[in-house]
Coordinates of C-alpha atoms and ligand atoms in Angstrom, one line a residue:
X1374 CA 115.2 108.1 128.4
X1375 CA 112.9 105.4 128.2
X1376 CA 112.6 104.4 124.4
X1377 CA 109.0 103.0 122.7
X1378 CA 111.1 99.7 122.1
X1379 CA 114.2 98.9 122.9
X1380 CA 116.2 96.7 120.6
X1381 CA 119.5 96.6 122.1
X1382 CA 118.3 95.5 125.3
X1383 CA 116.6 92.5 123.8
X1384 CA 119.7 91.7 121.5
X1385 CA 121.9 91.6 124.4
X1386 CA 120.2 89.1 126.0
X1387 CA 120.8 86.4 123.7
X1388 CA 124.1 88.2 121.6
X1389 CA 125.2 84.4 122.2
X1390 CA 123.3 82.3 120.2
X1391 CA 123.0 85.4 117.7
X1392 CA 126.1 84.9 116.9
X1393 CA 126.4 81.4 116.8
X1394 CA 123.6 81.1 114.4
X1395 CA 124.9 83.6 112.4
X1396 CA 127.9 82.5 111.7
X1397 CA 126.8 79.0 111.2
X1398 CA 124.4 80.4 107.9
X1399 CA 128.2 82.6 106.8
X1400 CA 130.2 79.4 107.7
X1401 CA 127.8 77.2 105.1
X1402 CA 127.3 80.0 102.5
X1403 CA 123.7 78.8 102.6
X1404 CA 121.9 81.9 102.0
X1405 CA 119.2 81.2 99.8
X1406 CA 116.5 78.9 101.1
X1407 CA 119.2 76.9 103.6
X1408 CA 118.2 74.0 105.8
X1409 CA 117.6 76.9 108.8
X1410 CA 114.5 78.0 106.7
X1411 CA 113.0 74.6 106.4
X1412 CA 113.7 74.3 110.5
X1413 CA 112.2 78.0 110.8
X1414 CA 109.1 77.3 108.9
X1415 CA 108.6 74.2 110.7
X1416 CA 109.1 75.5 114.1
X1417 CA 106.8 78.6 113.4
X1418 CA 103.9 76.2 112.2
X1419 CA 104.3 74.9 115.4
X1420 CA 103.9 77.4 117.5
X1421 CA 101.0 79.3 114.7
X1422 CA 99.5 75.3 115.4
X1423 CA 99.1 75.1 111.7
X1424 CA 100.2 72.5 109.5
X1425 CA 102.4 75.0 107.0
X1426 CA 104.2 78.1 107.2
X1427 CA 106.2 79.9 104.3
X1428 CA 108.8 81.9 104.6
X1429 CA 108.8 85.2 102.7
X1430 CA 110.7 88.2 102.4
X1431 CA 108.4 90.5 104.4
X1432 CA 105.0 91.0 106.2
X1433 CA 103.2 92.5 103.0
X1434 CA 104.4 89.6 100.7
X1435 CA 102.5 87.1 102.9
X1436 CA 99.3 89.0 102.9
X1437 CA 99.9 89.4 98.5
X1438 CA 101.0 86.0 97.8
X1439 CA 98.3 84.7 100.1
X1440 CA 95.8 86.4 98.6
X1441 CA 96.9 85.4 95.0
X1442 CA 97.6 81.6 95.9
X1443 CA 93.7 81.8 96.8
X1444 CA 92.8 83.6 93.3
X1445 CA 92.0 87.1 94.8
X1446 CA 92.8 89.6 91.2
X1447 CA 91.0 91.8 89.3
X1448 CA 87.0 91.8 89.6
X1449 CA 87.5 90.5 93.3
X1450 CA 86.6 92.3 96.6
X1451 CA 88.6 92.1 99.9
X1452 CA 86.5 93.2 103.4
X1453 CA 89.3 94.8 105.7
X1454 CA 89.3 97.5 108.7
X1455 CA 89.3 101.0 108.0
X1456 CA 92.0 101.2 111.2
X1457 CA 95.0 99.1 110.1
X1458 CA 98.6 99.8 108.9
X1459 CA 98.8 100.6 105.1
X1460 CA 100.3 97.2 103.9
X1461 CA 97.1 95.3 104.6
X1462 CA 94.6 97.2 102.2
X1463 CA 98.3 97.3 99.6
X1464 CA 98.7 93.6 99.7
X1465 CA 95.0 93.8 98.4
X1466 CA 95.2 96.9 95.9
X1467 CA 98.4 95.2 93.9
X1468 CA 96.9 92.0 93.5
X1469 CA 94.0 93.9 91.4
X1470 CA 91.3 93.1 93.8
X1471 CA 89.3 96.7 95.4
X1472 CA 89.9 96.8 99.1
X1473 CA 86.5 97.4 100.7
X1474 CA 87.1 99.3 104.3
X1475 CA 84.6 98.8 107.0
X1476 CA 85.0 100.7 110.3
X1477 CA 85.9 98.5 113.6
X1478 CA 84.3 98.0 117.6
X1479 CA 84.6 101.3 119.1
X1480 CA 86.0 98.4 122.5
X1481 CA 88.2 96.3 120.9
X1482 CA 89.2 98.6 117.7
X1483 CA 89.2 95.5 115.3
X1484 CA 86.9 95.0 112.4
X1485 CA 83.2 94.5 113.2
X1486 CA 81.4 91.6 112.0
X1487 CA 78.3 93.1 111.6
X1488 CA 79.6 95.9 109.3
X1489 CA 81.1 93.0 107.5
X1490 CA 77.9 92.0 107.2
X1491 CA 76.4 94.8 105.7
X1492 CA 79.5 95.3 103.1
X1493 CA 79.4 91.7 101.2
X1494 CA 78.4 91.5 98.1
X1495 CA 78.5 89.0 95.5
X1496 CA 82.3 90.1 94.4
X1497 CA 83.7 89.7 97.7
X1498 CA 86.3 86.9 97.7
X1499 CA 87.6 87.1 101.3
X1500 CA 87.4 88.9 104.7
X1501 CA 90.8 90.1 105.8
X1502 CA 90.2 90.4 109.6
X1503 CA 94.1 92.3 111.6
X1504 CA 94.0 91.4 114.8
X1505 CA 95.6 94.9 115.5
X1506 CA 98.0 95.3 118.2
X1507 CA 98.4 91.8 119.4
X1508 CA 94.9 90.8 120.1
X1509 CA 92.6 88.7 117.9
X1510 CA 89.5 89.5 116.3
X1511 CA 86.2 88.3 117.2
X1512 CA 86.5 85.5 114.6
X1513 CA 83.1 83.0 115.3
X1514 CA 81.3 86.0 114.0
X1515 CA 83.4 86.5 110.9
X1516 CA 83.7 82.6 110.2
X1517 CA 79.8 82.6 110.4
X1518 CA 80.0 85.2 107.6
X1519 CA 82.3 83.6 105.9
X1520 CA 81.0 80.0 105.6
X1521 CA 77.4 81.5 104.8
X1522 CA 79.1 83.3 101.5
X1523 CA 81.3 80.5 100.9
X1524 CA 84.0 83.7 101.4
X1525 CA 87.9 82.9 102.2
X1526 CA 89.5 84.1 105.0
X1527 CA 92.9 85.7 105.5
X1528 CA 94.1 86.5 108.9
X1529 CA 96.5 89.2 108.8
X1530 CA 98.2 88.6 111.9
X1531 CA 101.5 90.9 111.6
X1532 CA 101.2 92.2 115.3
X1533 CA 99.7 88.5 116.8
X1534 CA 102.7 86.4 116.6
X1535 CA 101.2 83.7 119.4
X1536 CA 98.5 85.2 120.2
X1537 CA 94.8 83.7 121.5
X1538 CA 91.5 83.1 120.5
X1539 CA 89.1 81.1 122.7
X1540 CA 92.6 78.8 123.1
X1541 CA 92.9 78.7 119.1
X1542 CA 96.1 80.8 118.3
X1543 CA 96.2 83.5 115.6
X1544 CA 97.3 82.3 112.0
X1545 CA 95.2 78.9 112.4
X1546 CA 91.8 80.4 112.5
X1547 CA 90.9 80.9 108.9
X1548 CA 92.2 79.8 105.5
X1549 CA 95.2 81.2 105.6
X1550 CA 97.1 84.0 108.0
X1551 CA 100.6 86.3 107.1
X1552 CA 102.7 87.1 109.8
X1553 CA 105.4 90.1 109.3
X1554 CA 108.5 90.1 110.9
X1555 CA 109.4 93.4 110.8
X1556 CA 112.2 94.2 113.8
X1557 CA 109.9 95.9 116.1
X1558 CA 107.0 93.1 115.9
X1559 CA 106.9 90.4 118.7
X1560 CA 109.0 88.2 117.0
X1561 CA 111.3 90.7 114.4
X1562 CA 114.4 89.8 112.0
X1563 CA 117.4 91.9 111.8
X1564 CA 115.8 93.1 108.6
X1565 CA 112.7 92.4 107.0
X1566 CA 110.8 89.1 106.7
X1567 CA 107.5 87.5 106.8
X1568 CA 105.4 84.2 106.8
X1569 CA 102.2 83.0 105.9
X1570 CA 100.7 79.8 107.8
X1571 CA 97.7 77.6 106.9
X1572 CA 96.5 74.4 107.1
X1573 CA 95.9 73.9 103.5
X1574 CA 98.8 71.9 101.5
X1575 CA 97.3 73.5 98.1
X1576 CA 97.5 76.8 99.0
X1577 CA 101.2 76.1 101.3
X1578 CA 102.6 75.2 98.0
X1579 CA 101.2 78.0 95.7
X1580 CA 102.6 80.1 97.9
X1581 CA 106.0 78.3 97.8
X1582 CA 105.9 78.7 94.0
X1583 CA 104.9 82.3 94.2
X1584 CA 107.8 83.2 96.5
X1585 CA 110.5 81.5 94.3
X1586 CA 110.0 82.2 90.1
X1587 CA 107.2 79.5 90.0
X1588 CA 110.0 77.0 90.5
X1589 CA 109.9 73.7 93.1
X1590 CA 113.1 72.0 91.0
X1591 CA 116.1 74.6 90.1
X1592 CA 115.1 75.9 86.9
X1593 CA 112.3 74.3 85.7
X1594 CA 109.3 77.0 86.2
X1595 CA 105.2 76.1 87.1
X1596 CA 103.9 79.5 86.8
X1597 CA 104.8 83.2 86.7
X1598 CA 106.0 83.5 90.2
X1599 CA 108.6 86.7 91.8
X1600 CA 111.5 86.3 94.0
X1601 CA 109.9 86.8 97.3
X1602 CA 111.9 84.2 99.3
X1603 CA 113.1 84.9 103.1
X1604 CA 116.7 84.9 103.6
X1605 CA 118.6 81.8 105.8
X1606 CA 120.2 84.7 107.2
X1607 CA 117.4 86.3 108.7
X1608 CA 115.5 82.4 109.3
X1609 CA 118.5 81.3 111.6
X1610 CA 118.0 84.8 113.3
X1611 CA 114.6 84.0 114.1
X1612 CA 114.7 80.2 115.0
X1613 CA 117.0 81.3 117.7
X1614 CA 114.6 84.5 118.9
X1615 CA 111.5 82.0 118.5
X1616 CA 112.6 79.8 121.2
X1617 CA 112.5 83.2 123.6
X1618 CA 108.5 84.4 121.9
X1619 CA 106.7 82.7 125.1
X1620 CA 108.5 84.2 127.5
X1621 CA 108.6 87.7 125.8
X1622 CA 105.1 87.7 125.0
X1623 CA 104.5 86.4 128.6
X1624 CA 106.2 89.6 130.0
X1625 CA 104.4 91.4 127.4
X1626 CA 100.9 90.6 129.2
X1627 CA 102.6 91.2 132.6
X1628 CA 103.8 95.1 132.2
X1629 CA 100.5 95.7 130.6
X1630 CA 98.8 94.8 133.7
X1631 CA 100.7 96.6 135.9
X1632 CA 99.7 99.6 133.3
X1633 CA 96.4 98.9 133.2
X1634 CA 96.1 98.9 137.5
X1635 CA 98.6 101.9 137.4
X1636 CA 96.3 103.7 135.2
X1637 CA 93.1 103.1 136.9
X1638 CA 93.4 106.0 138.9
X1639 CA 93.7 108.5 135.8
X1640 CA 89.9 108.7 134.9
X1641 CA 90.7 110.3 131.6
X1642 CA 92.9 107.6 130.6
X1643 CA 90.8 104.6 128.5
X1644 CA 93.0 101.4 128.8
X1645 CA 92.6 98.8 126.1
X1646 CA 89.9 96.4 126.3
X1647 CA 90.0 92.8 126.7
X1648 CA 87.1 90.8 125.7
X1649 CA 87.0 87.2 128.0
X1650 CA 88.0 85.0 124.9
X1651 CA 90.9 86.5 123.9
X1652 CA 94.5 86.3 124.9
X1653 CA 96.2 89.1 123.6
X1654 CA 100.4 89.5 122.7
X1655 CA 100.2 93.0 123.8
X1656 CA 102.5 93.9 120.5
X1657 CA 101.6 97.3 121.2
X1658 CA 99.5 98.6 124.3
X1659 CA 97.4 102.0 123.3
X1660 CA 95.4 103.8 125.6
X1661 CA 92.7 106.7 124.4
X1662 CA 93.1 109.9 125.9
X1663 CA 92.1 113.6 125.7
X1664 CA 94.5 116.2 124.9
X1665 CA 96.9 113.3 123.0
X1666 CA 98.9 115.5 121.1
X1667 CA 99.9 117.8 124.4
X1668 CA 100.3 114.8 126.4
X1669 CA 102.3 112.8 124.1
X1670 CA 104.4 116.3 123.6
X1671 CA 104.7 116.1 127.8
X1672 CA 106.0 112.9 127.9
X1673 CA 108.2 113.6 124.9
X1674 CA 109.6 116.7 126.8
X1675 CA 110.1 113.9 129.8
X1676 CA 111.9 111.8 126.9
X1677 CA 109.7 109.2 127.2
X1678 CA 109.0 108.0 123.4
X1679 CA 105.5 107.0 122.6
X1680 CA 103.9 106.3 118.7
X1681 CA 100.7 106.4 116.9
X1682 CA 99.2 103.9 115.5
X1683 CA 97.8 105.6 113.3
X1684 CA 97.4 108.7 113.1
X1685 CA 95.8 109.2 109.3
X1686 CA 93.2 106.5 108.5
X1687 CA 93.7 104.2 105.5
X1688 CA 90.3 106.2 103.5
X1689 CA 92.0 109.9 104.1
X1690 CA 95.6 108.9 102.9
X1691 CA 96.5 110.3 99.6
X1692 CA 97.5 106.8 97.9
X1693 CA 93.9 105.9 99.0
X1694 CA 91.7 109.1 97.8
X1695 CA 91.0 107.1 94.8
X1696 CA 88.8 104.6 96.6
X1697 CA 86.0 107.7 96.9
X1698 CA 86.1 107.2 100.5
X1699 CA 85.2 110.9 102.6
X1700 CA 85.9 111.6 105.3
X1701 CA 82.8 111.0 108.1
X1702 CA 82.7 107.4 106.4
X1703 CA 84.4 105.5 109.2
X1704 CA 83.6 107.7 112.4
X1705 CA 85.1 105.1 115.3
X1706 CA 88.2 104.7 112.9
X1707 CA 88.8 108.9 112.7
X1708 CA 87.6 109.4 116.5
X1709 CA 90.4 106.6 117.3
X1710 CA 93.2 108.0 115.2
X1711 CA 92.7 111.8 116.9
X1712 CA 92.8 110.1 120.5
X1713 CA 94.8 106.8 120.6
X1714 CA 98.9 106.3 122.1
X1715 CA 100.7 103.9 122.4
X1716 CA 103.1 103.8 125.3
X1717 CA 106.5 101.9 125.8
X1718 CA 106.2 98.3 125.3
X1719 CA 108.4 95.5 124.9
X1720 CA 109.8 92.4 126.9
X1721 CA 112.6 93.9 128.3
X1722 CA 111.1 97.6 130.2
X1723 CA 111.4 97.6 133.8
X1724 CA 108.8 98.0 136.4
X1725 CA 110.2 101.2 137.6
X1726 CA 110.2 102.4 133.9
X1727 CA 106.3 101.4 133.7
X1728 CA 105.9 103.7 136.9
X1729 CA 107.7 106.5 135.6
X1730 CA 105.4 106.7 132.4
X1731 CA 102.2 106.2 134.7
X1732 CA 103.6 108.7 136.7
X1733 CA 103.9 111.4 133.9
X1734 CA 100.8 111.0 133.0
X1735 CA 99.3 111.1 136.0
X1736 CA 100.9 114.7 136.4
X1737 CA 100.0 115.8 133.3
X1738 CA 96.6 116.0 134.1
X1739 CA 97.0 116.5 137.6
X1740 CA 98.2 119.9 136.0
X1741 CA 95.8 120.5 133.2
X1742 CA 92.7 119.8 135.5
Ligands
PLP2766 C1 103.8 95.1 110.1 C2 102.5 95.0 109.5 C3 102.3 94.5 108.1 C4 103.4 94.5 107.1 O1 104.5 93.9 107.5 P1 105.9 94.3 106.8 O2 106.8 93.2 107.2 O3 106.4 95.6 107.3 O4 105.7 94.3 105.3 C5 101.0 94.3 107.7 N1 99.9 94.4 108.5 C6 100.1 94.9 109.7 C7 98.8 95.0 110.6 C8 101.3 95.2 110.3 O5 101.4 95.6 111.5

């Protein structure tokens, strides 16, 4: 069986220092806002090469409490890609604001600039680029936009934990960038948890209000804020799994080159693309294929787990009909969604296991040619 990610192989590695930071957070009893968040928060700054970094209780909080800490409500417009995961274009719904959906690079499946472009309009508040599976949007363009319309920017960099743009790494590109980390994402909790970084102090420490009732001193309250603070708990979990991102991310890169020259040989198999400037964290690696429902079912009867992501567009979801989107409206996003998979990818697969996918789908169309 070779799994889409594999948890328990990456636990095991460091079980150790789990443990030990565990129960240092039960020894203390620290579990709300401990020291180990403050030492988190720093350390993730660090590595997002931003000044600040909030901790939060998951991926979609970031995204909602950074778009609030800049003013984004009701009346305001948010620019996003029509091919993300539902909690970006949520994050944007519950703070009142109408998520405007533009459809992405039919290469790189991120947002286009130039349908950006074409989509601002004098209620649009900020451009919500998602650097989707690990690799980072084409940003001058979007910062051009953005500093012509005096428009914010919010990076929503769930899958990019460390990721590169033109050297620059993803969360300190714009005004402000959430992180999610969810267990499967390149750097995951043992539960849900999320972060936003930036480089602005104002905006760091509306946030940090936000997160915790509105209150900096124990009970004494600035504004109307929610309990949306990360737990020590799951902060200690991921100082200790931080310390191993490089490496993983670095192995990351490594079995998706060995895909991508495996794959070369299959001519109906599209490997991702990667433009020059970017150094992508390969949190997932999705090739574009015909036949991807009888070839994911192949390799599914080979137990070899792939996903989908995703297979029903943001405009064609029910929670989303109300938006008056149809469908035709975003043609690379629905094209995508019909012939995208994602294969198994995490730090810890194995060369062999890397062949044995290659190798199944390889014979899949050896047979259906
Ligand atoms: C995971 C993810 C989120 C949300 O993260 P949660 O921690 O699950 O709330 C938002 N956007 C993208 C692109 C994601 O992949």
């Amino acid at each position: 069986m070779i799994r889409f990610v594999d948890l328990p192989r990456q636990i095991a590695s460091i079980r150790g220092e789990l443990d030990a930071a565990i129960d240092r957070v039960i020894s203390r009893a620290n579990f709300i806002l401990g020291e180990q968040v403050e030492i988190f928060e720093k350390d993730f700054a660090h590595l997002c090469e931003t000044k600040h970094c909030v901790g939060v209780d998951n991926g979609g909080t970031a995204l909602e409490l950074a778009l609030r800490a800049l003013g984004v409500g009701e009346g305001d417009a948010v620019i996003l890609p029509a091919n993300t995961f539902i909690a970006s274009v949520t994050a944007v719904s519950i703070t009142g604001a109408k998520p405007v959906l533009v459809d992405v690079d039919e290469k790189t499946y991120n947002i286009d600039p130039a349908l950006v472009k074409a989509a601002v309009t004098a209620n649009t508040k900020v451009i919500m680029p998602v650097h989707l599976y690990g690799q980072i949007a084409d940003m001058d363009s979007l910062l051009k936009i953005a500093i012509e319309r005096n428009i914010f920017i919010l990076e929503d960099a769930c899958q990019a934990h460390g990721a590169r743009y033109k050297g620059k790494r993803a969360g300190s590109l714009g005004d402000g960038a959430a992180f999610s980390f969810y267990p499967g994402k390149n750097l995951g909790a043992f539960g849900d948890a999320g972060a936003v970084v930036t480089n602005d102090g104002e905006l760091a420490e509306k946030v940090r209000l936000l997160r915790n009732y509105g209150s900096k001193e124990k009970y004494y309250h600035e504004l109307v804020g929610w309990n949306k603070r990360i737990d020590t708990l799951q902060a200690a979990i991921l100082e200790v799994k931080l310390a191993h991102l490089k490496e993983w991310n670095q192995k990351r890169l490594s079995h998706a080159k060995m895909y991508n020259e495996l794959l070369t040989v299959i001519e109906q198999v599209t490997p991702p693309y990667v433009p020059d400037w970017a150094k992508p964290v390969f949190h997932l690696y999705v090739i574009r294929v015909p036949r991807r429902d009888e070839l994911r079912e192949f390799l599914s009867e080979k137990e070899i787990e792939t996903g989908i992501h995703y297979p029903l567009p943001i405009h064609l979801q029910k929670a989303y009909l109300h938006l008056g989107y149809k469908k035709g409206d975003f043609p690379i996003t629905e094209k995508l969604a019909g012939e995208i998979l994602s294969l198994p990818m995490f730090p810890e697969l194995e060369a062999r296991e890397i062949e044995t996918v290659v190798s199944a789908i390889n014979q899949f169309f050896a047979l259906k040619s």
